[in-house]
Amino acid sequence: MIQFSYESDRELFENAILYAEKQVKRLIENHPDFYPMYTNSGKWKHAGPAWTHWCDGFLPGMMWLFLRHRGPDKQDARFWMEQAIRYSRPLESRKTDNDVHDLGFIFFSTYHRWYQMTRDPQIREVVLNAGKTLAERFNEVGQYLSSLVAEDSVYIDTMMNVGLIFYAARECNDKRLRDIAVRHCMTMRRFLVRADGSVAHEGIFDSETGEFLRTSTQQGYRGDSCWSRGLAWALYGFTTSYEYSRDPRFLHTAEACTDYYITHTPVDGIPPWDYNAPPENRSIVDTSAAAIAAAGMLRLCRSISDPMKGHFYWSTAIHILRNLCTSYLAAGDSEWEGVLKSGVYHLPKGLGVDESVMWGEYFFVEALEDALRTMHNHNQNHHFPRPETHVTVH
Ligand code: GLY
């Protein structure tokens, strides 16, 4: 019989969340109302370019997670509630920003968490508005949500954002929105996910005829390589697309991407920045990809009907988190302002390489909070924490 003992992991993960809280407090004290993206030599404030503004939600998103982790009645809960609102509120105007494909990153981490906490219909309205705005990027002939760089381009990252359209479709009972979301996922699955479960970062289409032309990349090594963060976005994004749609094709894709991650990543669970990186930079890892993958696997295991496979994904996620906590936490370096070291933003442009990155911090905290909550429920229920299948998460 398999025995599960979570005591040492629980302590490790609790301490990591405490450390993340400490670092976020330090950031907001030192640089109030600043939304950083990546560190430079461990410092959040620097003159390095952002490239695009897609991650302003992750700092307040961590605050919502701290609040959820502590529970509304605990010490510091009022502080995190106030800060989370203070940092989320200025993002509201982005709900009508149809120049980007990233609104899911911004609104799932903030207004959606806010709504889950308060059930305030005005807050929900902001999320729905953002979902409808994102749907405006749908290219009818190519059947995809175009990327911010051009009408003929689509990124795998959109798999983390299309959930906002599924959400708006469900809440507004809008079949047109649901069709847009499903058709986008089908296009991504067909052209950006390969038969072995690896993914391309970008697809280029003829935006007039809709014909698919080739794969490409912005942040990966090559159009035919597998950028590890893109893979992590895909495994998580197809999981949530399955949660919304119950379309088994999306679940199969999520599993294929996860299986690629597991079979191609070194034994500590932390991937190289690109699985096909050339020898000169192959040793550069991306801890943010690992954090996203762990967070995605913790969700995916809830949708898997085979208990052994579900358990395998759960324990792989725990293994990744354990190694992030023991080998990549910045805790031993008092000068470092981030939480997780060794993230990568944009290696080809030389931005944020071997640094802390805000989305890595967010998905790390999300995964820790999810794992701890599941362990707690396991203790209460006295059975293995394979969560129910077919739960509606959003
Ligand atoms: N462009 C989103 C990312 O860096 O993953």
Coordinates of C-alpha atoms and ligand atoms in Angstrom, one line a residue:
M1 CA 0.0 0.0 0.0
I2 CA 1.3 3.5 -0.9
Q3 CA 1.9 5.7 2.1
F4 CA 1.8 9.5 1.7
S5 CA 3.6 11.7 4.1
Y6 CA 3.5 15.4 3.3
E7 CA 5.0 16.8 6.5
S8 CA 8.4 17.7 5.2
D9 CA 6.9 19.1 1.9
R10 CA 4.3 21.0 3.8
E11 CA 6.9 22.7 5.9
L12 CA 9.1 23.5 2.8
F13 CA 6.1 24.9 0.9
E14 CA 4.8 26.9 3.9
N15 CA 8.2 28.5 4.3
A16 CA 8.5 29.3 0.6
I17 CA 5.1 31.1 0.7
L18 CA 6.2 33.0 3.8
Y19 CA 9.4 34.0 2.0
A20 CA 7.4 35.1 -1.1
E21 CA 5.2 37.3 1.1
K22 CA 8.3 38.8 2.7
Q23 CA 9.8 39.6 -0.8
V24 CA 6.6 41.1 -2.1
K25 CA 6.3 43.3 1.0
R26 CA 9.8 44.4 0.5
L27 CA 9.1 45.3 -3.2
I28 CA 6.0 47.3 -2.4
E29 CA 7.7 49.1 0.4
N30 CA 10.8 50.0 -1.7
H31 CA 8.9 50.7 -4.9
P32 CA 5.2 51.5 -4.3
D33 CA 2.8 51.2 -7.2
F34 CA 5.5 49.8 -9.5
Y35 CA 4.7 46.7 -11.6
P36 CA 8.1 45.1 -12.4
M37 CA 8.5 42.3 -15.0
Y38 CA 12.0 40.9 -14.5
T39 CA 15.0 41.6 -12.3
N40 CA 18.5 42.8 -13.4
S41 CA 21.1 41.2 -11.2
G42 CA 18.3 40.5 -8.7
K43 CA 16.9 44.1 -8.6
W44 CA 13.4 44.8 -9.8
K45 CA 13.9 48.5 -10.6
H46 CA 16.1 49.0 -13.7
A47 CA 16.0 50.6 -17.1
G48 CA 15.7 47.4 -19.2
P49 CA 12.9 47.4 -21.7
A50 CA 9.7 45.5 -21.2
W51 CA 9.1 44.4 -24.8
T52 CA 5.3 44.1 -24.1
H53 CA 3.1 44.8 -21.1
W54 CA 1.5 41.5 -20.5
C55 CA 2.3 40.7 -16.9
D56 CA 1.1 43.6 -14.7
G57 CA -1.5 41.2 -13.1
F58 CA 1.0 38.9 -11.6
L59 CA 2.1 41.1 -8.7
P60 CA -1.4 41.7 -7.4
G61 CA -2.2 38.1 -8.3
M62 CA 0.3 37.0 -5.7
M63 CA -1.4 39.2 -3.2
W64 CA -4.8 37.5 -3.9
L65 CA -3.1 34.2 -3.5
F66 CA -1.5 35.2 -0.1
L67 CA -5.0 36.2 1.0
R68 CA -6.5 33.0 -0.1
H69 CA -3.7 31.0 1.6
R70 CA -4.1 32.8 4.9
G71 CA -7.9 32.9 4.9
P72 CA -9.9 36.1 5.4
D73 CA -9.8 36.0 9.2
K74 CA -6.1 35.6 9.7
Q75 CA -3.3 38.0 10.6
D76 CA -2.2 40.1 7.6
A77 CA -5.4 39.2 5.6
R78 CA -6.6 42.8 5.8
F79 CA -3.2 44.0 4.6
W80 CA -3.1 41.7 1.6
M81 CA -6.7 42.5 0.7
E82 CA -6.0 46.3 0.7
Q83 CA -2.8 45.8 -1.3
A84 CA -4.4 43.4 -3.8
I85 CA -7.2 45.9 -4.5
R86 CA -4.8 48.8 -4.7
Y87 CA -2.7 47.0 -7.3
S88 CA -5.6 45.4 -9.2
R89 CA -7.7 48.5 -9.6
P90 CA -5.4 50.4 -12.0
L91 CA -5.6 47.5 -14.4
E92 CA -9.3 47.8 -15.0
S93 CA -8.8 50.1 -18.1
R94 CA -7.0 47.2 -19.8
K95 CA -10.4 45.4 -20.2
T96 CA -10.9 47.2 -23.5
D97 CA -7.3 46.9 -24.7
N98 CA -7.7 44.9 -28.0
D99 CA -4.1 45.6 -29.0
V100 CA -2.8 42.6 -27.1
H101 CA -3.5 38.8 -26.8
D102 CA -2.6 38.7 -23.1
L103 CA -5.8 39.8 -21.3
G104 CA -6.2 36.4 -19.6
F105 CA -2.8 36.8 -17.9
I106 CA -3.9 40.2 -16.6
F107 CA -7.5 39.4 -15.5
F108 CA -7.4 35.8 -14.3
S109 CA -4.7 36.8 -11.9
T110 CA -6.5 39.9 -10.5
Y111 CA -10.2 40.6 -11.2
H112 CA -11.2 37.0 -11.5
R113 CA -9.5 36.2 -8.1
W114 CA -11.1 39.3 -6.7
Y115 CA -14.5 38.1 -7.9
Q116 CA -13.9 34.6 -6.4
M117 CA -13.2 36.2 -3.1
T118 CA -16.0 38.7 -3.0
R119 CA -18.7 37.6 -5.5
D120 CA -19.2 41.3 -6.4
P121 CA -21.0 41.4 -9.7
Q122 CA -19.3 44.7 -10.8
I123 CA -15.9 42.9 -10.5
R124 CA -17.2 40.0 -12.5
E125 CA -18.4 42.4 -15.2
V126 CA -14.8 43.6 -15.7
V127 CA -13.7 40.0 -16.4
L128 CA -16.5 39.5 -18.8
N129 CA -15.7 42.7 -20.6
A130 CA -12.1 41.6 -21.0
G131 CA -13.1 38.2 -22.4
K132 CA -15.3 39.9 -25.0
T133 CA -12.4 42.3 -25.9
L134 CA -10.0 39.4 -26.4
A135 CA -12.5 37.7 -28.7
E136 CA -12.2 40.7 -31.1
R137 CA -8.8 39.4 -32.1
F138 CA -10.3 36.4 -33.8
N139 CA -9.2 36.0 -37.4
E140 CA -12.2 34.3 -39.1
V141 CA -10.4 32.9 -42.1
G142 CA -7.4 31.6 -40.1
Q143 CA -9.5 30.6 -37.0
Y144 CA -7.1 32.0 -34.5
L145 CA -6.6 34.9 -32.0
S146 CA -3.8 36.9 -33.6
S147 CA -0.7 37.8 -31.5
L148 CA 0.2 41.4 -30.7
V149 CA 3.0 41.5 -33.2
A150 CA 0.8 41.0 -36.4
E151 CA -2.5 39.8 -37.8
D152 CA -0.7 36.9 -39.5
S153 CA 0.9 35.6 -36.2
V154 CA -0.4 33.5 -33.4
Y155 CA 1.5 32.5 -30.2
I156 CA 1.1 29.4 -28.0
D157 CA 0.9 31.8 -25.1
T158 CA -2.7 32.5 -26.1
M159 CA -3.6 29.1 -24.6
M160 CA -3.3 30.8 -21.2
N161 CA -5.6 33.6 -22.3
V162 CA -8.4 31.9 -24.3
G163 CA -9.9 30.7 -21.0
L164 CA -11.1 34.3 -20.6
I165 CA -13.3 33.9 -23.7
F166 CA -14.6 30.5 -22.5
Y167 CA -15.4 32.1 -19.1
A168 CA -17.3 35.0 -20.7
A169 CA -19.1 32.6 -23.0
R170 CA -20.2 30.4 -20.1
E171 CA -21.3 33.3 -17.9
C172 CA -23.1 35.2 -20.7
N173 CA -24.4 32.0 -22.3
D174 CA -22.9 33.2 -25.6
K175 CA -22.4 30.5 -28.2
R176 CA -20.5 32.7 -30.6
L177 CA -17.9 33.4 -27.9
R178 CA -17.6 29.7 -27.1
D179 CA -17.2 28.9 -30.8
I180 CA -14.4 31.4 -31.1
A181 CA -12.6 29.8 -28.1
V182 CA -13.0 26.3 -29.3
R183 CA -11.9 27.1 -32.9
H184 CA -8.8 28.9 -31.6
C185 CA -7.9 25.9 -29.5
M186 CA -8.4 23.6 -32.5
T187 CA -6.1 25.7 -34.7
M188 CA -3.4 25.8 -32.0
R189 CA -3.7 22.0 -31.5
R190 CA -3.5 21.4 -35.2
F191 CA -0.6 23.7 -36.2
L192 CA 1.5 24.5 -33.1
V193 CA 1.4 21.2 -31.1
R194 CA 3.5 18.5 -32.7
A195 CA 2.8 14.8 -32.8
D196 CA 5.3 14.2 -29.9
G197 CA 3.7 16.7 -27.7
S198 CA 6.3 19.4 -28.2
V199 CA 5.1 22.8 -29.3
A200 CA 6.2 25.7 -31.6
H201 CA 6.0 29.2 -30.1
E202 CA 4.5 30.9 -33.0
G203 CA 2.5 30.1 -36.2
I204 CA 2.5 32.3 -39.3
F205 CA -0.6 32.3 -41.5
D206 CA -1.7 34.1 -44.6
S207 CA -4.1 36.4 -42.8
E208 CA -6.2 36.9 -46.0
T209 CA -6.7 33.3 -47.1
G210 CA -6.2 31.8 -43.6
E211 CA -3.6 29.3 -45.0
F212 CA -1.0 28.1 -42.4
L213 CA 2.5 28.9 -43.7
R214 CA 5.1 27.9 -41.1
T215 CA 6.1 27.8 -37.5
S216 CA 8.3 30.5 -36.0
T217 CA 9.4 31.9 -32.7
Q218 CA 10.0 35.2 -30.8
Q219 CA 11.4 33.9 -27.5
G220 CA 12.5 30.4 -28.3
Y221 CA 15.6 29.2 -30.2
R222 CA 14.0 28.4 -33.6
G223 CA 10.7 27.9 -35.3
D224 CA 11.2 24.1 -35.2
S225 CA 12.4 24.0 -31.6
C226 CA 10.5 23.6 -28.3
W227 CA 10.7 26.7 -26.1
S228 CA 10.1 25.3 -22.6
R229 CA 7.9 28.1 -21.4
G230 CA 5.7 27.7 -24.5
L231 CA 5.3 24.0 -23.6
A232 CA 4.4 25.0 -20.1
W233 CA 1.8 27.5 -21.3
A234 CA 0.3 24.8 -23.6
L235 CA 0.1 22.1 -21.0
Y236 CA -1.6 24.5 -18.5
G237 CA -3.8 26.2 -21.2
F238 CA -5.1 23.0 -22.8
T239 CA -6.0 21.8 -19.3
T240 CA -8.1 24.9 -18.6
S241 CA -9.6 24.7 -22.1
Y242 CA -10.7 21.2 -21.2
E243 CA -12.1 22.3 -17.9
Y244 CA -14.3 24.8 -19.7
S245 CA -15.3 22.8 -22.8
R246 CA -15.1 19.2 -21.7
D247 CA -13.8 18.5 -25.2
P248 CA -11.6 15.4 -24.7
R249 CA -9.3 16.5 -27.6
F250 CA -8.0 19.3 -25.4
L251 CA -7.4 16.9 -22.5
H252 CA -5.4 14.6 -24.8
T253 CA -3.3 17.6 -25.9
A254 CA -2.7 18.7 -22.3
E255 CA -1.5 15.2 -21.5
A256 CA 0.7 15.0 -24.6
C257 CA 2.4 18.3 -23.7
T258 CA 2.8 17.1 -20.1
D259 CA 4.3 13.8 -21.1
Y260 CA 6.7 15.6 -23.4
Y261 CA 7.7 17.8 -20.5
I262 CA 8.2 14.9 -18.1
T263 CA 10.2 12.7 -20.6
H264 CA 12.4 15.5 -21.9
T265 CA 13.2 17.5 -18.7
P266 CA 16.2 16.6 -16.5
V267 CA 15.5 14.5 -13.4
D268 CA 15.2 17.6 -11.1
G269 CA 12.1 18.7 -13.2
I270 CA 13.7 22.1 -14.2
P271 CA 13.9 22.4 -18.0
P272 CA 16.4 24.2 -20.2
W273 CA 15.1 27.5 -21.6
D274 CA 14.6 25.7 -24.9
Y275 CA 14.7 21.9 -25.3
N276 CA 16.7 22.3 -28.6
A277 CA 19.0 25.0 -27.4
P278 CA 22.5 25.1 -28.9
P279 CA 25.4 23.8 -26.7
E280 CA 26.6 27.4 -25.9
N281 CA 23.4 28.2 -23.9
R282 CA 21.9 24.8 -23.2
S283 CA 22.8 24.9 -19.5
I284 CA 20.5 28.0 -19.0
V285 CA 17.3 26.8 -17.3
D286 CA 14.0 28.5 -16.9
T287 CA 12.5 28.1 -13.5
S288 CA 9.4 30.0 -14.5
A289 CA 8.6 27.2 -17.0
A290 CA 9.0 24.7 -14.2
A291 CA 6.6 26.7 -11.9
I292 CA 4.0 27.0 -14.7
A293 CA 4.3 23.3 -15.5
A294 CA 3.9 22.4 -11.8
A295 CA 0.8 24.6 -11.5
G296 CA -0.6 23.1 -14.7
M297 CA 0.0 19.5 -13.6
L298 CA -1.8 20.2 -10.2
R299 CA -4.8 21.2 -12.2
L300 CA -4.5 18.5 -14.9
C301 CA -4.4 15.7 -12.3
R302 CA -8.0 16.7 -11.3
S303 CA -9.2 15.9 -14.8
I304 CA -7.6 12.5 -15.2
S305 CA -9.8 9.5 -14.7
D306 CA -6.9 7.0 -14.4
P307 CA -5.9 7.3 -10.7
M308 CA -2.3 6.1 -11.3
K309 CA -1.8 8.7 -14.0
G310 CA -3.4 11.4 -11.9
H311 CA -1.1 10.5 -9.1
F312 CA 1.9 10.5 -11.4
Y313 CA 1.1 14.1 -12.5
W314 CA 0.5 15.1 -8.9
S315 CA 3.7 13.7 -7.6
T316 CA 5.7 15.1 -10.5
A317 CA 4.4 18.6 -9.7
I318 CA 5.4 18.1 -6.0
H319 CA 8.8 16.9 -7.1
I320 CA 9.3 20.1 -9.2
L321 CA 8.1 22.3 -6.4
R322 CA 10.4 20.6 -3.9
N323 CA 13.4 21.2 -6.2
L324 CA 12.4 24.8 -6.8
C325 CA 12.2 25.3 -3.1
T326 CA 15.5 23.6 -2.2
S327 CA 17.7 24.8 -5.2
Y328 CA 16.3 28.0 -6.6
L329 CA 14.8 30.0 -3.8
A330 CA 16.7 33.3 -3.4
A331 CA 16.4 33.1 0.4
G332 CA 20.2 32.6 0.9
D333 CA 21.0 35.9 -1.0
S334 CA 19.8 38.9 1.1
E335 CA 20.5 41.3 -1.8
W336 CA 18.3 39.5 -4.2
E337 CA 14.8 41.1 -4.4
G338 CA 12.9 38.3 -6.2
V339 CA 11.7 34.9 -4.9
L340 CA 12.9 32.4 -7.5
K341 CA 16.2 32.6 -9.2
S342 CA 17.1 31.4 -12.7
G343 CA 14.1 32.5 -14.7
V344 CA 14.3 33.7 -18.3
Y345 CA 12.3 36.3 -20.0
H346 CA 13.6 36.8 -23.6
L347 CA 16.9 35.1 -24.3
P348 CA 17.2 36.1 -28.0
K349 CA 16.9 39.8 -26.9
G350 CA 19.0 39.3 -23.8
L351 CA 16.3 40.5 -21.5
G352 CA 15.9 38.9 -18.0
V353 CA 18.2 35.9 -18.4
D354 CA 19.0 34.0 -15.2
E355 CA 16.8 36.4 -13.2
S356 CA 13.6 36.5 -11.3
V357 CA 10.5 37.0 -13.5
M358 CA 7.2 38.1 -12.2
W359 CA 5.1 35.3 -13.8
G360 CA 7.5 32.7 -12.4
E361 CA 6.9 34.1 -8.9
Y362 CA 3.1 34.1 -9.5
F363 CA 2.8 30.5 -10.8
F364 CA 5.2 29.3 -8.1
V365 CA 3.0 30.8 -5.4
E366 CA -0.1 29.5 -7.2
A367 CA 1.3 26.0 -7.3
L368 CA 2.5 26.1 -3.6
E369 CA -1.0 27.3 -2.5
D370 CA -2.8 24.7 -4.5
A371 CA -0.5 21.8 -3.3
L372 CA -0.9 22.9 0.3
R373 CA -4.6 23.2 0.1
T374 CA -4.8 19.7 -1.5
M375 CA -2.6 18.2 1.2
H376 CA -4.8 19.9 3.8
N377 CA -7.9 18.4 2.3
H378 CA -6.3 15.0 2.1
N379 CA -5.6 15.2 5.8
Q380 CA -9.2 16.1 6.5
N381 CA -10.7 13.4 4.2
H382 CA -8.1 10.7 5.0
H383 CA -7.8 9.6 1.4
F384 CA -5.4 10.2 -1.4
P385 CA -5.7 13.7 -2.8
R386 CA -6.9 12.8 -6.3
P387 CA -9.4 15.5 -6.7
E388 CA -12.8 14.8 -8.3
T389 CA -12.9 14.8 -12.0
H390 CA -15.2 17.2 -13.9
V391 CA -15.0 20.0 -11.4
T392 CA -15.7 23.5 -12.8
V393 CA -12.7 25.5 -11.7
H394 CA -13.4 29.0 -13.0
Ligands
GLY1 N1 5.3 36.3 -24.0 C1 5.0 35.7 -22.8 C2 6.1 35.0 -22.2 O1 7.2 35.5 -22.1 O2 6.0 33.8 -21.8

